[in-house]
PDB file of C-alpha atoms and ligand atoms in Angstrom:
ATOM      1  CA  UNK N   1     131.978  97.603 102.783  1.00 82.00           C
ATOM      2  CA  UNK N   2     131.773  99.146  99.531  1.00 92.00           C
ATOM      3  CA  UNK N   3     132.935  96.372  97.517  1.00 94.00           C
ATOM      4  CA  UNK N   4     131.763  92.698  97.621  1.00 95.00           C
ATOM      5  CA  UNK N   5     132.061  89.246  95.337  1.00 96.00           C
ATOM      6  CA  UNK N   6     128.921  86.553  95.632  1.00 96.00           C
ATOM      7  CA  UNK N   7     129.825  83.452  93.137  1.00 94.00           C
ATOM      8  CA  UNK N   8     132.784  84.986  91.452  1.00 94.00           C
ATOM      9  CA  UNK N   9     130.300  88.421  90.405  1.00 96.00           C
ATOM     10  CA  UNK N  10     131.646  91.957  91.630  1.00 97.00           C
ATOM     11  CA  UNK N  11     129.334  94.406  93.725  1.00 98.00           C
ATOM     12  CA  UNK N  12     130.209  97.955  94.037  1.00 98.00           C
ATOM     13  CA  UNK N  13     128.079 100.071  96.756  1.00 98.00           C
ATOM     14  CA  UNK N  14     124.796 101.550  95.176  1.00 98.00           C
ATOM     15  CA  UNK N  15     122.644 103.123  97.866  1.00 98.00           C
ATOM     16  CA  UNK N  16     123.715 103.237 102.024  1.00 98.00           C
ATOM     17  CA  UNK N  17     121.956 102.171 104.458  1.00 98.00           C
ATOM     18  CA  UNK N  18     121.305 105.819 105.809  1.00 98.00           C
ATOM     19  CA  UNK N  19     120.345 106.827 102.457  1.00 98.00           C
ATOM     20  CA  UNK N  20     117.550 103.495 102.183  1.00 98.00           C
ATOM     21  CA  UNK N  21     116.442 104.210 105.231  1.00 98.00           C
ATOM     22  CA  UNK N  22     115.522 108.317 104.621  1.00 98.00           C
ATOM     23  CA  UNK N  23     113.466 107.174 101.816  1.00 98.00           C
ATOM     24  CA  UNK N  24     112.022 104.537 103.425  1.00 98.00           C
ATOM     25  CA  UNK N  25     110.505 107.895 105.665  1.00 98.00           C
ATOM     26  CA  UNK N  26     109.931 109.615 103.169  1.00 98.00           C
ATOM     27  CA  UNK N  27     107.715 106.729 101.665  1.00 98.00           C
ATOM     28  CA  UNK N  28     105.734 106.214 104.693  1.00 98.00           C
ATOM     29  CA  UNK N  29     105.542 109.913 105.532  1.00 98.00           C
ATOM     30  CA  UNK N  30     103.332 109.765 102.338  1.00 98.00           C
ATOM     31  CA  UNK N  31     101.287 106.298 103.008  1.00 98.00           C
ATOM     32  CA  UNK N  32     100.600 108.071 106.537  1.00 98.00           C
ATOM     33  CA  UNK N  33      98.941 111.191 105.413  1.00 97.00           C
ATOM     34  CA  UNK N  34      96.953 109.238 102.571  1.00 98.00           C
ATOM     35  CA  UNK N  35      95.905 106.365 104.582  1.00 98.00           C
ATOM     36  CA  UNK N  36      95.578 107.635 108.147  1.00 94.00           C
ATOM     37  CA  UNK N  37      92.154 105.859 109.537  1.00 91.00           C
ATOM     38  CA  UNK N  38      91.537 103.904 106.077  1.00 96.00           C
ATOM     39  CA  UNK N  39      92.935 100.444 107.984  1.00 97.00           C
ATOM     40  CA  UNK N  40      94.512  98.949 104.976  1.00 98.00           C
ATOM     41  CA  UNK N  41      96.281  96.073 104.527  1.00 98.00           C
ATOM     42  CA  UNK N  42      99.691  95.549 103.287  1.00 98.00           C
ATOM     43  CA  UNK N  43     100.539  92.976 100.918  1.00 98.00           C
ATOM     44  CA  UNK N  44     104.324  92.149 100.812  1.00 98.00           C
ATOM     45  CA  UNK N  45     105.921  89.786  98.418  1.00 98.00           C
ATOM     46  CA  UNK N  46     107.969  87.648  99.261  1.00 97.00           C
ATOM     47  CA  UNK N  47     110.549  86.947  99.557  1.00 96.00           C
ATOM     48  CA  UNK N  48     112.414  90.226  98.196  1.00 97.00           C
ATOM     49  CA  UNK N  49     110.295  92.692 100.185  1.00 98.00           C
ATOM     50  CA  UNK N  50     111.132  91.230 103.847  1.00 98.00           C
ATOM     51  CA  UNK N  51     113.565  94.065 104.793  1.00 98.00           C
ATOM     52  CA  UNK N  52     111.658  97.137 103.297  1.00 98.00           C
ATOM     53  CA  UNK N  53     108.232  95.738 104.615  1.00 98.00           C
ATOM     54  CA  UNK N  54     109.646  95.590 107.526  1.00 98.00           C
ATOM     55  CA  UNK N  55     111.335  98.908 108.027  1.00 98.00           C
ATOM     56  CA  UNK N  56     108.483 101.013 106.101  1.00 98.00           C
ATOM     57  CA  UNK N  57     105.675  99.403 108.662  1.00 98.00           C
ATOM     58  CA  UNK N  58     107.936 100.531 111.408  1.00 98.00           C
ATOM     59  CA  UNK N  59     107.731 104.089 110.270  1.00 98.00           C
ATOM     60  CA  UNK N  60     103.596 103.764 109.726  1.00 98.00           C
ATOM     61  CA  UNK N  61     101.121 105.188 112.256  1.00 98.00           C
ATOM     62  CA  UNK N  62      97.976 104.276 111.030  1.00 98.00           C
ATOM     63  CA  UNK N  63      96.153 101.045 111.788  1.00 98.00           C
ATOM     64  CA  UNK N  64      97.265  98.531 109.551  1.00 98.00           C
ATOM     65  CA  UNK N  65      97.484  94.684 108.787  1.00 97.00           C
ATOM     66  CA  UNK N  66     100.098  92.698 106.544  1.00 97.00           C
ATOM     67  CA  UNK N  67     100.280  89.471 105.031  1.00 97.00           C
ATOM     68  CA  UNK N  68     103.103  87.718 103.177  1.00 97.00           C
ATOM     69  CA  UNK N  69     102.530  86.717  99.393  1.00 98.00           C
ATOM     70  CA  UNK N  70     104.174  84.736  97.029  1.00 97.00           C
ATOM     71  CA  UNK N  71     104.665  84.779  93.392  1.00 95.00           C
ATOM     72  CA  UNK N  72     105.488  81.156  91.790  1.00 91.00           C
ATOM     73  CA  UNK N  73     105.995  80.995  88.258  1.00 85.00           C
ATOM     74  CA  UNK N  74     106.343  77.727  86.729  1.00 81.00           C
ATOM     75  CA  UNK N  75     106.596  76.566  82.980  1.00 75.00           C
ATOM     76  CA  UNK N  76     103.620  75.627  81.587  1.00 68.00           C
ATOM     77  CA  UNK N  77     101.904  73.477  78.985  1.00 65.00           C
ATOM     78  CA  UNK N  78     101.033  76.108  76.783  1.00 62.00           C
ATOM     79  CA  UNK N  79     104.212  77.707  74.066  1.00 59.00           C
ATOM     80  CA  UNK N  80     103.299  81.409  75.530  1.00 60.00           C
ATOM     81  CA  UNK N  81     105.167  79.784  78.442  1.00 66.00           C
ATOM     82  CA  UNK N  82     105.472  81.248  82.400  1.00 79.00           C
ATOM     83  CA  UNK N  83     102.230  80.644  84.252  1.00 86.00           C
ATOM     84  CA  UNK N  84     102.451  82.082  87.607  1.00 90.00           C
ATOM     85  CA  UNK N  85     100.502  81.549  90.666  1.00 94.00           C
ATOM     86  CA  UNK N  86      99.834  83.765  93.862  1.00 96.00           C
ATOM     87  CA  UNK N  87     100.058  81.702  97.487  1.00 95.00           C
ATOM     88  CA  UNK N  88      99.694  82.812 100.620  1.00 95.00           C
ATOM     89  CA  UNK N  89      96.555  85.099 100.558  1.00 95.00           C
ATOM     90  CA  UNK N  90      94.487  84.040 103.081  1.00 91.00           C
ATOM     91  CA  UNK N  91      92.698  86.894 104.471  1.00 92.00           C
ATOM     92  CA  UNK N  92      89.565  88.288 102.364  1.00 95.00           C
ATOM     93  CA  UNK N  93      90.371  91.608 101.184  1.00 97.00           C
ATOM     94  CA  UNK N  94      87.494  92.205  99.545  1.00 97.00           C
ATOM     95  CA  UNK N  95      86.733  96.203 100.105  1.00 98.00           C
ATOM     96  CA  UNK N  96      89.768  96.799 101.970  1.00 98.00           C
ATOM     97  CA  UNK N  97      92.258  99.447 100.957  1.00 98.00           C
ATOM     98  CA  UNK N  98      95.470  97.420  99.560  1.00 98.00           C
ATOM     99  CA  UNK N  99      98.807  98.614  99.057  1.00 98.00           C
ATOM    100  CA  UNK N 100     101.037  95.843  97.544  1.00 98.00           C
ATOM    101  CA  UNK N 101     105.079  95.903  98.577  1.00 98.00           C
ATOM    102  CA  UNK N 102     107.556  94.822  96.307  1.00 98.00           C
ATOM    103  CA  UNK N 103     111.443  95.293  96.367  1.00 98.00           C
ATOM    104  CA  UNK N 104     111.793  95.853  92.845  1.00 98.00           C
ATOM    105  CA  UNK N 105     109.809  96.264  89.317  1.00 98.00           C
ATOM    106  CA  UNK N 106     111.900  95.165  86.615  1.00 96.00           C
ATOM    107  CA  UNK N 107     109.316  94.272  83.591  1.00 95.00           C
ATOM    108  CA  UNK N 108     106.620  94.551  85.451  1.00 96.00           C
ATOM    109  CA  UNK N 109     105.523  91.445  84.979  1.00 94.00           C
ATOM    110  CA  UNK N 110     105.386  89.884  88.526  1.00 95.00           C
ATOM    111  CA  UNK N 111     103.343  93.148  89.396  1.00 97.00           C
ATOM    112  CA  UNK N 112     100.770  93.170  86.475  1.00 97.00           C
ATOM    113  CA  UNK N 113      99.820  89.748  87.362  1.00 96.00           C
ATOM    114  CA  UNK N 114      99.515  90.505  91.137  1.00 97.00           C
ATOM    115  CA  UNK N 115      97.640  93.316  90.579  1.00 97.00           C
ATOM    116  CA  UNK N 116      95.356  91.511  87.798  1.00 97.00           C
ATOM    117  CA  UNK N 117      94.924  88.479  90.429  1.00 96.00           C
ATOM    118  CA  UNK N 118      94.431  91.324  93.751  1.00 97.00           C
ATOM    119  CA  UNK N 119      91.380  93.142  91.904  1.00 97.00           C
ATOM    120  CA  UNK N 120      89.359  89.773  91.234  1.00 96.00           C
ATOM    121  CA  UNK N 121      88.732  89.980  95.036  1.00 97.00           C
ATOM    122  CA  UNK N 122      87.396  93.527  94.670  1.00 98.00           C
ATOM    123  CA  UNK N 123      89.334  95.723  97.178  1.00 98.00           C
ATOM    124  CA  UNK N 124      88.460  98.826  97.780  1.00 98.00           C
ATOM    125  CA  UNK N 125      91.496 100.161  95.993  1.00 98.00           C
ATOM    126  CA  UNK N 126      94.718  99.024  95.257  1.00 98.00           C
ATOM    127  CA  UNK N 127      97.898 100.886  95.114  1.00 98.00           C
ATOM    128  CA  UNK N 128     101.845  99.379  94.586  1.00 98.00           C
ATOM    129  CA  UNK N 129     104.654 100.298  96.567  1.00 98.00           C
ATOM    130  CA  UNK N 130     108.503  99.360  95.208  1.00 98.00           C
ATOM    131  CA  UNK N 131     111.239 100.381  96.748  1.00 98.00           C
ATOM    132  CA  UNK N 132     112.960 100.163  93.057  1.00 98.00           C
ATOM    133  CA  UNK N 133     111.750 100.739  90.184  1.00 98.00           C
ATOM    134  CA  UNK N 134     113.630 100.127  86.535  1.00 98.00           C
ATOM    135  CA  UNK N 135     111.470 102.064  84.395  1.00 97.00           C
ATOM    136  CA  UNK N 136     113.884 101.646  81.201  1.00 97.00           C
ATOM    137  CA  UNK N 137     112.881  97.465  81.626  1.00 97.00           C
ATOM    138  CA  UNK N 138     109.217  97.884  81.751  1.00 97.00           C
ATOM    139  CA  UNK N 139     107.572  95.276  79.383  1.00 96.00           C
ATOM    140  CA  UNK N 140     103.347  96.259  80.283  1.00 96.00           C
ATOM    141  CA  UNK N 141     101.639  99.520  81.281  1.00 96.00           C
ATOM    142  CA  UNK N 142     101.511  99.747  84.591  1.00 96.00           C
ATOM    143  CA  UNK N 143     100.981 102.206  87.359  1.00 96.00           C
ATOM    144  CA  UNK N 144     103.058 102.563  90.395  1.00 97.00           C
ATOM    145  CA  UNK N 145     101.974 104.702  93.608  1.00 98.00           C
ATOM    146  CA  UNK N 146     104.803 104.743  95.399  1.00 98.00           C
ATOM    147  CA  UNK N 147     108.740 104.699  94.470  1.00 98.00           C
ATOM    148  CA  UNK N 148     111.677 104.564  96.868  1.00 98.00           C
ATOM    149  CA  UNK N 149     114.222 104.854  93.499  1.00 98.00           C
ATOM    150  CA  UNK N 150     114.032 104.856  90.100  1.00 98.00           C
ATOM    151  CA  UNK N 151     117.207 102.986  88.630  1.00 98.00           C
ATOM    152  CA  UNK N 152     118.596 102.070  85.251  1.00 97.00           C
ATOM    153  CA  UNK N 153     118.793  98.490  83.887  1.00 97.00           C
ATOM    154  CA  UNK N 154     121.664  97.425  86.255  1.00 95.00           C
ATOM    155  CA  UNK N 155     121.584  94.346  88.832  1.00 97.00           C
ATOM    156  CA  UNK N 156     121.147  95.031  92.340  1.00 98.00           C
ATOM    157  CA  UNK N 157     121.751  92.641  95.362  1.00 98.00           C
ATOM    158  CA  UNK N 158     121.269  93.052  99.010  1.00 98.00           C
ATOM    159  CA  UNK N 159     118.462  94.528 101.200  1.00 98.00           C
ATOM    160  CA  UNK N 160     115.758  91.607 100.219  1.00 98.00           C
ATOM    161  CA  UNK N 161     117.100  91.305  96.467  1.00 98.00           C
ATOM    162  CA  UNK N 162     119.632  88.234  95.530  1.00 97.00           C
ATOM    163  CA  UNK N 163     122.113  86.737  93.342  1.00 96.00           C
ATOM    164  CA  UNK N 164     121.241  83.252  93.274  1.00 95.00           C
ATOM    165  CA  UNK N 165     119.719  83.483  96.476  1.00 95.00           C
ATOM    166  CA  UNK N 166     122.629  84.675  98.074  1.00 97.00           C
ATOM    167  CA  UNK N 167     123.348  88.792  99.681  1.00 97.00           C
ATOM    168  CA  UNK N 168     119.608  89.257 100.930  1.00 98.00           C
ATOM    169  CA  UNK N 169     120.922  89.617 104.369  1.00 98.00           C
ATOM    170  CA  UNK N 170     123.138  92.931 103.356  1.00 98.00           C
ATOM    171  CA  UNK N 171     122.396  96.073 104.912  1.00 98.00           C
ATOM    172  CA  UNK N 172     123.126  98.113 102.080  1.00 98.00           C
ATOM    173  CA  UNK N 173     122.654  97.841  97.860  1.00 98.00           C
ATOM    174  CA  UNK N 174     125.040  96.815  95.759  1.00 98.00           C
ATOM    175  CA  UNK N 175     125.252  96.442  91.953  1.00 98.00           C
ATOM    176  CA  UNK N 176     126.583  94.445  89.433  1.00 97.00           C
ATOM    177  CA  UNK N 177     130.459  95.646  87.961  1.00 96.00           C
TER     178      UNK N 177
HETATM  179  P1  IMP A   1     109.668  91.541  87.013  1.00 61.09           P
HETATM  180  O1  IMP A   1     108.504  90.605  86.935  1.00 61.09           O
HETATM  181  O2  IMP A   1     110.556  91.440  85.807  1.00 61.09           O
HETATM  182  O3  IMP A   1     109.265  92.970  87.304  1.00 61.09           O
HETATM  183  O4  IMP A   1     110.592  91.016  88.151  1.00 61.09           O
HETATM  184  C1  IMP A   1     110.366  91.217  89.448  1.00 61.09           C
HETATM  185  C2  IMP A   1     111.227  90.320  90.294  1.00 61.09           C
HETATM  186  O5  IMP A   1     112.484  89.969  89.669  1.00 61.09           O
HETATM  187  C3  IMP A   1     111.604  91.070  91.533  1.00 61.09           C
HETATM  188  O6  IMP A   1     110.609  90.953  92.522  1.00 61.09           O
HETATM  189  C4  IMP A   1     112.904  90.417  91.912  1.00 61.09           C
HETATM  190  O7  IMP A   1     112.650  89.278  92.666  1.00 61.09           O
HETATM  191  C5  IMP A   1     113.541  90.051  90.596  1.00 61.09           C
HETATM  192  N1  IMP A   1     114.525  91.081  90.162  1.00 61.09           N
HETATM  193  C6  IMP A   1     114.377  91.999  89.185  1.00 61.09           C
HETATM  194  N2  IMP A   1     115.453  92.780  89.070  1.00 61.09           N
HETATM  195  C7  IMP A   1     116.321  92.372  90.032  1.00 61.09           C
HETATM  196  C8  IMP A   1     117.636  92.828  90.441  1.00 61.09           C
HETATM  197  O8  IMP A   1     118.231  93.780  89.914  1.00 61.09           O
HETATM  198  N3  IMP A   1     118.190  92.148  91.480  1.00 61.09           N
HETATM  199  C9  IMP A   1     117.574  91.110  92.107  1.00 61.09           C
HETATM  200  N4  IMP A   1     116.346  90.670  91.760  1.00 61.09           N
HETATM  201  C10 IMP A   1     115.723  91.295  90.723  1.00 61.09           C
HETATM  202 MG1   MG A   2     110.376  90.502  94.428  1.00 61.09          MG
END
């Protein structure tokens, strides 16, 4: 399909699934010749980065382990507003090699706080992976190891990422018309 509508908003076809999927080789074609007998462990966030976790730690051949993370943000008390909270980590990770997995880094923010939160449990190192990347929508200094596509400031559904929680499911990614 190379045209969709989710709640009245049209999709146009962005990237295939063929053309996801070579990257998604490419990507762990790198992660296996830096991390080959290093055991790290994956950190995936949920719930965007179900798909590409999935398919990238199909394509790794070192020893690995993953857990599942998520990001809550909530409103808080104080005027400077979003507070955000990590849950799931329940594995110490404390001088382990970590590679964090996200679907996509829009402003950056949901990454600079993961990564601020990550390093007060002193891994060994930590390194990002995003599929996408927005670098035009980048609010904070950040720096990114590995990128499966840089985009422009443009929605994208499908493959992990939603519209109102809808189109995760979708094979392929679409964007916004
Ligand atoms: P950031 O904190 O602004 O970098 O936002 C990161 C999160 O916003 C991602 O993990 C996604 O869940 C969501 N997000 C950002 N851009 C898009 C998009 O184009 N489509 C769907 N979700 C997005
Ligand atoms: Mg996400």
């Amino acid at each position: 399909m190379d045209a969709l509508l989710i709640n009245n908003q049209a999709f146009q076809l962005f990237l295939t699934e063929a053309e996801i999927m070579a990257r998604i080789a490419q990507l762990a074609q790198q992660l296996n010749a830096d991390y080959s007998s290093r055991k790290p462990i994956f950190i995936a966030v949920l719930n965007g980065s179900f798909m590409f976790a999935s398919d990238l730690l199909k394509a790794i051949q070192f020893d690995c382990e993953i857990q599942f993370v998520k990001v809550n943000s909530y409103q808080g008390m104080q005027s400077s507003g979003k507070v955000q909270e990590l849950i799931g980590l329940n594995q110490n990770i404390a001088n382990r090699p970590i590679i964090i997995l996200e679907d996509i880094i829009d402003t950056g923010l949901t990454m600079d706080f993961l990564i601020t939160d990550l390093l007060r449990y002193e891994p060994e190192s930590l390194a990002v992976c995003s599929l996408l990347l927005k670098p035009d929508a980048l609010k904070v200094k950040l720096q990114i190891d590995y990128v499966g596509f840089e985009v422009s400031n443009q929605f994208l559904v499908g493959y992990g990422l939603d519209y109102n929680g809808l189109a995760r499911n979708l094979r392929q990614i679409y964007q916004a018309v």
